[in-house]
Amino acid sequence: MNDKQEKLIDKKGIRLDGRKADELRPLKLEVGVLPNADGSAYVEHGKNKILVGVFGPREMHPKHLSRPDRMVLRCRYHMAPFSVQERKSPAPSRREVELSKVIRESLEPALFLELYPRTGIDVFIEVLQADGGTRCASITAAALALADSGIPMRDLVVACAAGKIEDTVVLDLYDAEDKLGAADVPVAYMPNLNAITLLQMDGTLTPEEFEKAVSMATDGCKQIYPMQKEALKTKYMHIKEETQEETEE
Amino acid sequence: MNDKQEKLIDKKGIRLDGRKADELRPLKLEVGVLPNADGSAYVEHGKNKILVGVFGPREMHPKHLSRPDRMVLRCRYHMAPFSVQERKSPAPSRREVELSKVIRESLEPALFLELYPRTGIDVFIEVLQADGGTRCASITAAALALADSGIPMRDLVVACAAGKIEDTVVLDLYDAEDKLGAADVPVAYMPNLNAITLLQMDGTLTPEEFEKAVSMATDGCKQIYPMQKEALKTKYMHIKEETQEETEE
Amino acid sequence: MNDKQEKLIDKKGIRLDGRKADELRPLKLEVGVLPNADGSAYVEHGKNKILVGVFGPREMHPKHLSRPDRMVLRCRYHMAPFSVQERKSPAPSRREVELSKVIRESLEPALFLELYPRTGIDVFIEVLQADGGTRCASITAAALALADSGIPMRDLVVACAAGKIEDTVVLDLYDAEDKLGAADVPVAYMPNLNAITLLQMDGTLTPEEFEKAVSMATDGCKQIYPMQKEALKTKYMHIKEETQEETEE
Amino acid sequence: MSTLITKVRQRQISQLIEKGKRLDDRALTDYREIKIEEGLIERAEGSAKILLGKTEVLVGVKVGTGEPFTDTPNEGVLTVNAELVPLASPSFEPGPPDENSIELARIVDRGIRESKTIDNEKLCIEPGKKVFVVFVDVYVLNHDGNLIDASALAAVSALLNTKMPNFEIKDGEVKIKQGYTPLSLRSHPVTVTIGKIGDKLVVDLGLEEEQVMDARLSMAVKDDGNICAIQKGGSGYFTPQQIIEASKLAQEKAAEMRKKLKW
Amino acid sequence: MSTLITKVRQRQISQLIEKGKRLDDRALTDYREIKIEEGLIERAEGSAKILLGKTEVLVGVKVGTGEPFTDTPNEGVLTVNAELVPLASPSFEPGPPDENSIELARIVDRGIRESKTIDNEKLCIEPGKKVFVVFVDVYVLNHDGNLIDASALAAVSALLNTKMPNFEIKDGEVKIKQGYTPLSLRSHPVTVTIGKIGDKLVVDLGLEEEQVMDARLSMAVKDDGNICAIQKGGSGYFTPQQIIEASKLAQEKAAEMRKKLKW
Amino acid sequence: MSTLITKVRQRQISQLIEKGKRLDDRALTDYREIKIEEGLIERAEGSAKILLGKTEVLVGVKVGTGEPFTDTPNEGVLTVNAELVPLASPSFEPGPPDENSIELARIVDRGIRESKTIDNEKLCIEPGKKVFVVFVDVYVLNHDGNLIDASALAAVSALLNTKMPNFEIKDGEVKIKQGYTPLSLRSHPVTVTIGKIGDKLVVDLGLEEEQVMDARLSMAVKDDGNICAIQKGGSGYFTPQQIIEASKLAQEKAAEMRKKLKW
C-alpha cells in the first residue's frame, strides 16, 4: 500500500466514509418494482444499485434442462456496462459466471425445490451501479424478489461482507476498502436457520480475525434481516403463513 | 463536405456518373439462376451484383420456431467478403442483422403466410458486389426469387432509393452519392397495392424534400416493376393467375 | 532453407536425432489408462504425448444427429494449451477441426457402424505434448482406445508419416524435420486389409519419391502394428474373437 | 411467450382503435405520461431513466478513449448498444443481442448521429491516434411497449447530463486531469414512433397494442422540425399518403416531447 | 437433407460405374464442361467464377495490409476462407464455418501455399511491421459436386487476374499510391479429386455420385507434374496401388485442366 | 449423466458417513493417496501431474510476453484456465468453459494470487509496455472427485518447476536469451476442500461422495497456517460453528499435504 495514501481507518476507528468498524452502509430495499416479473426487488446498498426480477416457476426452455424430481433454479448475475469505472462489455465475464453460480447456491437452501418438479425459476440480477459488495446486495435483493414471487421459502437469505482494512476487522466494505484492504469475506446467511449459504474470502486473515469476520458478517446480516422483512411487509407475512402450513403438512 | 471536392451534381443537373436527377442506374434482372434453389434471381443494379435463393415452404429447423397458424419467413442479407472496398468478415455484422430484419418485413406483406401453417421459407441474399442501394436491389431480386419459387403473392415488391445530393433530390444513389450526399431514403413498394413496405432514412430532409423523395422513389419503383415482370415472363403470369384464383375463393 | 543451418540428415544418412532414414522414433503404447472412459489409450511417439478416451456406443446428444441406419462416430482432436511452443488457445482452431475430420474418416473404415443404429461413439483425443506427427500418433492411439472399448473392428488402424528432408525420403518426421523439410506424408493404414484410410501431403515430391514415401509409411505402420497388438494383449485377442463371431453370423 | 394476448383481446383493441378509442382512454395521438430522472448512475459520465407509462428504460453513458476509425482520424467515436434485459419481460432471453435489440440500438444511434447531436471533432484528442469513445448503453428495465421512443429520449437525456473528462497532453502522453466539462450537444433529436392499426395512425403503442399493429414508422425529428432518420418496422405497410401524414404527426409530437428534455 | 438420393438411385449409379459408365454418359476420367469468367467483381483486386457442369464457385481476392507473423517477418500473409453459401444447396446452413467449409478452405490454401504460387516475400512492405495480406474468399454458389477442384481452379484464376496496390514509403509511413501492378504467380497448381466407387477411380464426381463414393483423393499438381499437396477424404479407403494409380491420373488430368487458366 | 448413482447407493454412503465410516475405509479426515509427477511436459516451462486416488490432473505452465494491465504497469500477468477435458468423465462435454470449469480456474487462481505466490513485479520486462504472462492451464484427465484440491496442488507443483526465459533489452527491443532461471515462489498455498454430509465434515470427497454432499468449503492455506482464500460451493449450508471447525481442519490437512510439494 502506498505510504502517501490516506489511511482507510483512522486512530479513532473511523473509516474514510465516516462509518465505524461495525457499521453498515445505508440500505434501501424495495419489493415489487417490476410490473412484468413474477417477483422483483430493488436494493441500494451504499452506492450499489441492483435490480432483481424473478420469473417462474414455469416450464423450462430448453426442456431437457428440467428435472423430473425438482425445480431448477437458474440465476444470472449481470453488470450493466455503465455500472463500473471502465465500461464493461455486456457479454458475461468469467467473474459474472462464477458469481451467478455462488449466488444460486446461496439461494437454493432457502427453497423447497422438490415441490415444483419439472419446472424452472429464473432469477435475473442486474447491477446498475457497483460499489463493492454487489454479490451480497444481490443476494439480499434476490431473496426479496423470490419471496415477492410468492414461492414458499424456508427463510429469507441475507448477505453482507466483513473484511480487514489496515489492521482492523470491519463490516461491509465499499469499493475502495475492497481494493486497498487486506481481506474481504462475503457471507450469506439464513438467520432463522443459523445457516451460512455463501462464504468466500479474498485475502489473508489470521484464525482469530477470520472468526471475528464471520461473526461480524452474520451480525450484519441480522441487522439487515428486519429491513428485508419490513420491505416485504404484509405481503411477506402472508407468504410465510402459507409456507408454514405447507411444511407442516 | 470538402470544397475542393467535385460537385456530385452540376448546374445542368447532371450527376457524376452522367445521370439526370430522376434517372435510374442500368438494371439487369434474371430469374431461375440457381439450380438447387426452389426459386432464385440475380440482379445487377448499377454495379451492385446480388444473388438471391429461396428454399421452401418446407419443414422448419429447429422445429420450435414454426408457428401453428402461419408460415415463417426467414431472411438473411449477407455480404460477400470481397463485395466491398475493405474485406468484410463473413460473420454477420449488426448492419446485416438489421437489414435482414427490415428486408424480411418488406417482403412479408406480399405473402399469404397463413396459407402454409407450420412451414418455413428461407430467403438467402448474397451481395457479391456493393455499390450503394444494396438493400433495395436485394428486395427487388428477393421478390423475383419468391415469385420464381411458385409461392402465391399479393404483388411483387420492388425497391429503390431517393435521396439528396448537394441541394437536389435525386433518384437511386450510388455509393459515392450515398456517402457524400445529405440524405438517403430507401423505399420498397408494391405498385398494385400502393403499399410502402420498407422506408428508411439517413440524413436530413425538409418536409417538402421528404415528400418529393418518397414520391420520386415510388416512381422509380414503378419504373422497375415492368422489368421485374418482364424477367418473370410467362412463368410469372402463370403464378399471378393462380394467386388471383386463390384470393378470390 | 538457411545455408548456415545444420543439415537435417548427414552424408552417412543419419538424422539430427540420430535415426536412420527408415527408422521410427521410440514408441510407447498403453491401453486402458482412463478409469471413466469405455476405452482408452496413451501413446508416446517420440516426444508426442497423446491421450485418447472413447465413450459409447451410447445415446446421442443432441438426438437429431443420430442416424436410423448406423452408429455415428464423432472425433475430437484437441491440443492442450501447453502442448506447443507458444501457448495455444483452448478454443478449437481450424487446423484442429480439419484434423478431427480426417482422423474420424481414417477410423470409420475399421468400424461396423451399421451394427449400432441410432447410437453414437465419441473419440476424444488430447495432445498433451506435440512434436510432429501428432495426427498419426493420435490415430494409432485412437484405434487402440476403440479396441479397448470392446467394439468390434475390421482391423486396427495404425498411422505413420514419411517425408522428405534435404533430398532423402525418410520415415516418421519429428517437429524440426516437418518444419524445415521438403514434404510430409502422413498415412493411416489397416495392415490386414491393405487399406490406406488417411493420406495427406504437404510439400512437393516427384512421382518416384511419392511412391517411395507411401511405401515407407505403410512399412512404418507395419512395424507399429505388432506393438499395438502387444499393448492390447489378451484383451484384444478376446475382442477379436467376438468380432469374428459376429461378422460370421 | 407469456406476453402474447388472445385473439379476442386483439379484436377488442382493433375495434376500439377503429372508433378512435384506446383501452386506457388516451386519444390516438396521445403519449402516456413521461417521467425522466437524470444522473441516477453517479458512476457513469451521464445517465437518465425514463418512465413512459410502465415502460422503463435506463441509459448510461460511459466515456473512454480509443483509436479513431481510419477514415475519420479527427473524430471521436459514438457507440450505441441496447440490452433487452431479461427481467424486463418474460419474452426477453439472456444471451447475445438479437435482431430486436440490434435494431433498437441502431435506431437510437441514427437519431443521434444524423442529427449531428455530438460534435465528433471535439472528441478528438490526438488526430489519428487517440479519441474519446462515447458509449451509450440502452438498458430496457420494463417492457410495456414503445421501447424505441423511450430509449431515444432517454439517450438524449443521458447525453445532456454527460460530463467529459478533462485532459492535457504532456510529453506526447495524454493525461486525464481532474474535473469535468459538460458535453455540449448541438441538437436535441426526438424520435416518434407511429403505429398503423387498421387505417388509423396511433402514437405511443402499449405492449398489447403492438400486437395488433400492422406496421410502425419511427422518425427522429430535429429541433427545427426536420426529420433526420426514419425506420419502418413490422410486417405490414403504409400508403404514401399515410407516410406523409405520419411524418407531420411525428413533427408535432416531437415538439411536445422535446419539452421533457432539460437544457 | 433434401439432397439425399434413394438407395435405388445409389445402386443404379454404382452399377453403371462398375461397367465404366456414368449417368451423364461421361467416361470415368472425364470432367464436366468447365467455364471460367474472370474479373467479374470489379471491386475486388482479383476474381473469377467457375462453372463446372452445374457447380458454380466464385472466388474474390482482396488485398489489405497487416502485420506479418512473428516467425516470418519478411513475408506477406495468404488467407483462404470458404463459405458454403446457403443458397447453393438445401444442405448448407447459415452460420460459422463447419468442418466441410474449413476442410475446403484448407485444401485450396495448401495447393497454393505448397506450390509456392505467391512469392510471399514480395508482399512485404516493411519487414516485421507491415505486409500485404491476400484474402482469397471461396464462395460456393451452386453445389453439384466436386467443390474442391472447382474452388481450387477458381482460386488460381482469381489470383491470376489480381492486381496489387502500388505504395511508397514516405517519412516512415506507408502510402498507397495510384495504380496497380499485376500479382505475379510462380506456379499454376491444379487440384484433381479422384473418387473411388467400388473398385473404380472416377474423376469429377457429381453431387449424386458423391453419395455413393467410398473415398476421395484430392491432389494439387504443379506445372512440372509433381504433386505438392494431397488430402484423402471420405469414410472409405484406398489400396496403396490405387493411390499410385490415382496420382498418375491426377497428373494427367491436371495438365488438361491447366489449359483453362489464362496467363 | 451416466455418472449419477442410485438413491440406494446414496443412502448407503450417507449412513456410513454418519457412523464416521467411508466406502474405502478411510477416516473422514483422510486424503486418498497423492502422487505428484513433475516436469512431464518438457515443452512447457513448468508442469506437474497429480494422482489423487483415481482423480488425475495435469497442469502445464507456459510463459509468454504481453502488455501489463493499465492499473498495474509494473506487474506481470497470471492467467489460470481450467479444462474439464471430455475424456475425463462422461459428464464433461466439449465446448467453451462452463460454470464448473470457470469456478475451478478461479479458485485455483485465487489461491495463488492471494497468497502472493508469484512476485508479479519480477515478471515486468518494461514497465507499462511488456511483461511476462504466466499461463497456468489446469487439465483434468480423470474425474474421481475433489478436483479443486488436486488442481490447486498440481498448479503449485507446476509453478515450482517453472523456468523463466532469460532476456536482455538491446536497443529498446526485448531479446529472449538462451537459458532459463527458475521462477522463485514466495509461498506454497495448499487448498483443502471440506465437504459437509449430514452433520459430518469430510475431506477429499470421491466422485460418489460428492453426490451426497450438502455443501463444500474450499480453503487456501498459506505456509504460516493462515487462510488466504475461501469458496463455499454446493446447494447446502454450513453453520457458523461448522465454518470455524472446517477452517481448523483445513489448516491441519494443508500442513500435511504441503509435504508433497518439493522445493
PDB file of C-alpha atoms in Angstrom, chain C residues 67 69-70 86 93-102 104-106 108-109 113 135 182 185 189-190 193-208 210-212 214 218, chain E residues 4 7 70 80-82 97-103 105-107 110 114-115 216-217 219 222 224-241 243-244 247-248 251:
ATOM      1  CA  ARG C  67     -28.887 -41.937 -37.762  1.00  0.00           C
ATOM      2  CA  ASP C  69     -29.305 -46.985 -40.048  1.00  0.00           C
ATOM      3  CA  ARG C  70     -25.976 -46.651 -38.327  1.00  0.00           C
ATOM      4  CA  GLU C  86       3.601 -20.790 -27.925  1.00  0.00           C
ATOM      5  CA  SER C  93      -8.571 -23.922 -34.326  1.00  0.00           C
ATOM      6  CA  ARG C  94      -9.355 -24.519 -37.988  1.00  0.00           C
ATOM      7  CA  ARG C  95      -6.464 -26.953 -38.081  1.00  0.00           C
ATOM      8  CA  GLU C  96      -7.945 -28.936 -35.199  1.00  0.00           C
ATOM      9  CA  VAL C  97     -11.355 -29.022 -36.907  1.00  0.00           C
ATOM     10  CA  GLU C  98      -9.800 -30.361 -40.092  1.00  0.00           C
ATOM     11  CA  LEU C  99      -7.705 -32.958 -38.286  1.00  0.00           C
ATOM     12  CA  SER C 100     -10.730 -34.107 -36.295  1.00  0.00           C
ATOM     13  CA  LYS C 101     -12.459 -34.775 -39.622  1.00  0.00           C
ATOM     14  CA  VAL C 102      -9.639 -36.644 -41.359  1.00  0.00           C
ATOM     15  CA  ARG C 104     -12.547 -39.658 -37.987  1.00  0.00           C
ATOM     16  CA  GLU C 105     -12.534 -40.691 -41.637  1.00  0.00           C
ATOM     17  CA  SER C 106      -9.378 -42.712 -41.048  1.00  0.00           C
ATOM     18  CA  GLU C 108     -14.522 -45.226 -39.821  1.00  0.00           C
ATOM     19  CA  PRO C 109     -13.386 -47.930 -42.267  1.00  0.00           C
ATOM     20  CA  LEU C 113     -21.110 -48.702 -37.969  1.00  0.00           C
ATOM     21  CA  ARG C 135      -2.268 -36.862 -36.212  1.00  0.00           C
ATOM     22  CA  ALA C 182      10.522 -30.565 -48.106  1.00  0.00           C
ATOM     23  CA  VAL C 185       3.112 -37.542 -45.963  1.00  0.00           C
ATOM     24  CA  TYR C 189      -3.260 -47.962 -42.707  1.00  0.00           C
ATOM     25  CA  MET C 190      -5.134 -51.151 -41.882  1.00  0.00           C
ATOM     26  CA  LEU C 193      -6.847 -55.209 -45.287  1.00  0.00           C
ATOM     27  CA  ASN C 194      -4.012 -53.367 -47.073  1.00  0.00           C
ATOM     28  CA  ALA C 195      -6.197 -50.267 -46.839  1.00  0.00           C
ATOM     29  CA  ILE C 196      -4.978 -46.702 -46.636  1.00  0.00           C
ATOM     30  CA  THR C 197      -7.537 -44.734 -44.616  1.00  0.00           C
ATOM     31  CA  LEU C 198      -5.689 -41.434 -44.299  1.00  0.00           C
ATOM     32  CA  LEU C 199      -3.326 -39.830 -46.741  1.00  0.00           C
ATOM     33  CA  GLN C 200      -2.249 -36.244 -46.752  1.00  0.00           C
ATOM     34  CA  MET C 201       0.724 -34.467 -48.174  1.00  0.00           C
ATOM     35  CA  ASP C 202       2.271 -31.052 -47.644  1.00  0.00           C
ATOM     36  CA  GLY C 203       5.187 -30.261 -49.930  1.00  0.00           C
ATOM     37  CA  THR C 204       6.448 -31.464 -53.257  1.00  0.00           C
ATOM     38  CA  LEU C 205       7.575 -34.947 -54.211  1.00  0.00           C
ATOM     39  CA  THR C 206       8.397 -36.417 -57.591  1.00  0.00           C
ATOM     40  CA  PRO C 207       6.262 -39.413 -58.572  1.00  0.00           C
ATOM     41  CA  GLU C 208       9.134 -41.738 -57.625  1.00  0.00           C
ATOM     42  CA  PHE C 210       5.926 -40.182 -53.636  1.00  0.00           C
ATOM     43  CA  GLU C 211       5.709 -43.874 -54.368  1.00  0.00           C
ATOM     44  CA  LYS C 212       8.657 -44.452 -52.064  1.00  0.00           C
ATOM     45  CA  VAL C 214       3.828 -44.179 -49.380  1.00  0.00           C
ATOM     46  CA  THR C 218       2.992 -48.259 -44.789  1.00  0.00           C
TER      47      THR C 218
ATOM     48  CA  LEU E   4     -30.112 -37.196 -50.313  1.00  0.00           C
ATOM     49  CA  LYS E   7     -30.909 -46.348 -52.188  1.00  0.00           C
ATOM     50  CA  THR E  70       6.474 -13.209 -35.928  1.00  0.00           C
ATOM     51  CA  VAL E  80      -8.024 -18.634 -47.641  1.00  0.00           C
ATOM     52  CA  ASN E  81     -11.592 -18.830 -46.462  1.00  0.00           C
ATOM     53  CA  ALA E  82     -14.512 -20.809 -47.910  1.00  0.00           C
ATOM     54  CA  PRO E  97     -17.866 -22.387 -40.980  1.00  0.00           C
ATOM     55  CA  ASP E  98     -18.362 -26.098 -40.366  1.00  0.00           C
ATOM     56  CA  GLU E  99     -15.803 -28.857 -40.896  1.00  0.00           C
ATOM     57  CA  ASN E 100     -16.655 -29.130 -44.592  1.00  0.00           C
ATOM     58  CA  SER E 101     -16.026 -25.488 -45.400  1.00  0.00           C
ATOM     59  CA  ILE E 102     -12.914 -25.442 -43.221  1.00  0.00           C
ATOM     60  CA  GLU E 103     -11.545 -28.521 -44.983  1.00  0.00           C
ATOM     61  CA  ALA E 105     -10.551 -23.767 -47.499  1.00  0.00           C
ATOM     62  CA  ARG E 106      -7.533 -25.593 -46.171  1.00  0.00           C
ATOM     63  CA  ILE E 107      -7.237 -27.817 -49.262  1.00  0.00           C
ATOM     64  CA  ARG E 110      -2.407 -25.868 -49.270  1.00  0.00           C
ATOM     65  CA  GLU E 114       2.825 -25.682 -51.160  1.00  0.00           C
ATOM     66  CA  SER E 115       3.242 -24.863 -54.843  1.00  0.00           C
ATOM     67  CA  ARG E 216     -11.772 -39.374 -52.427  1.00  0.00           C
ATOM     68  CA  LEU E 217      -8.224 -38.270 -53.023  1.00  0.00           C
ATOM     69  CA  MET E 219      -4.126 -33.869 -55.330  1.00  0.00           C
ATOM     70  CA  LYS E 222       2.244 -28.252 -60.190  1.00  0.00           C
ATOM     71  CA  ASP E 224       6.043 -29.716 -63.760  1.00  0.00           C
ATOM     72  CA  GLY E 225       3.675 -32.544 -62.984  1.00  0.00           C
ATOM     73  CA  ASN E 226       4.814 -33.031 -59.411  1.00  0.00           C
ATOM     74  CA  ILE E 227       2.209 -33.279 -56.710  1.00  0.00           C
ATOM     75  CA  CYS E 228       2.561 -30.763 -53.872  1.00  0.00           C
ATOM     76  CA  ALA E 229      -0.461 -31.443 -51.667  1.00  0.00           C
ATOM     77  CA  ILE E 230      -2.833 -34.318 -51.029  1.00  0.00           C
ATOM     78  CA  GLN E 231      -5.978 -34.827 -48.987  1.00  0.00           C
ATOM     79  CA  LYS E 232      -7.838 -38.076 -48.600  1.00  0.00           C
ATOM     80  CA  GLY E 233     -11.476 -37.665 -47.651  1.00  0.00           C
ATOM     81  CA  GLY E 234     -14.486 -39.864 -47.090  1.00  0.00           C
ATOM     82  CA  SER E 235     -15.180 -42.847 -44.896  1.00  0.00           C
ATOM     83  CA  GLY E 236     -13.638 -45.467 -47.154  1.00  0.00           C
ATOM     84  CA  TYR E 237     -10.079 -46.380 -48.072  1.00  0.00           C
ATOM     85  CA  PHE E 238      -7.655 -46.842 -50.964  1.00  0.00           C
ATOM     86  CA  THR E 239      -5.156 -49.584 -51.502  1.00  0.00           C
ATOM     87  CA  PRO E 240      -1.571 -48.418 -51.982  1.00  0.00           C
ATOM     88  CA  GLN E 241      -1.856 -49.463 -55.636  1.00  0.00           C
ATOM     89  CA  ILE E 243      -3.123 -44.370 -54.550  1.00  0.00           C
ATOM     90  CA  ILE E 244      -0.340 -44.626 -57.112  1.00  0.00           C
ATOM     91  CA  SER E 247      -1.728 -39.929 -58.541  1.00  0.00           C
ATOM     92  CA  LYS E 248      -0.881 -40.707 -62.169  1.00  0.00           C
ATOM     93  CA  GLN E 251      -1.144 -35.608 -63.117  1.00  0.00           C
TER      94      GLN E 251
END
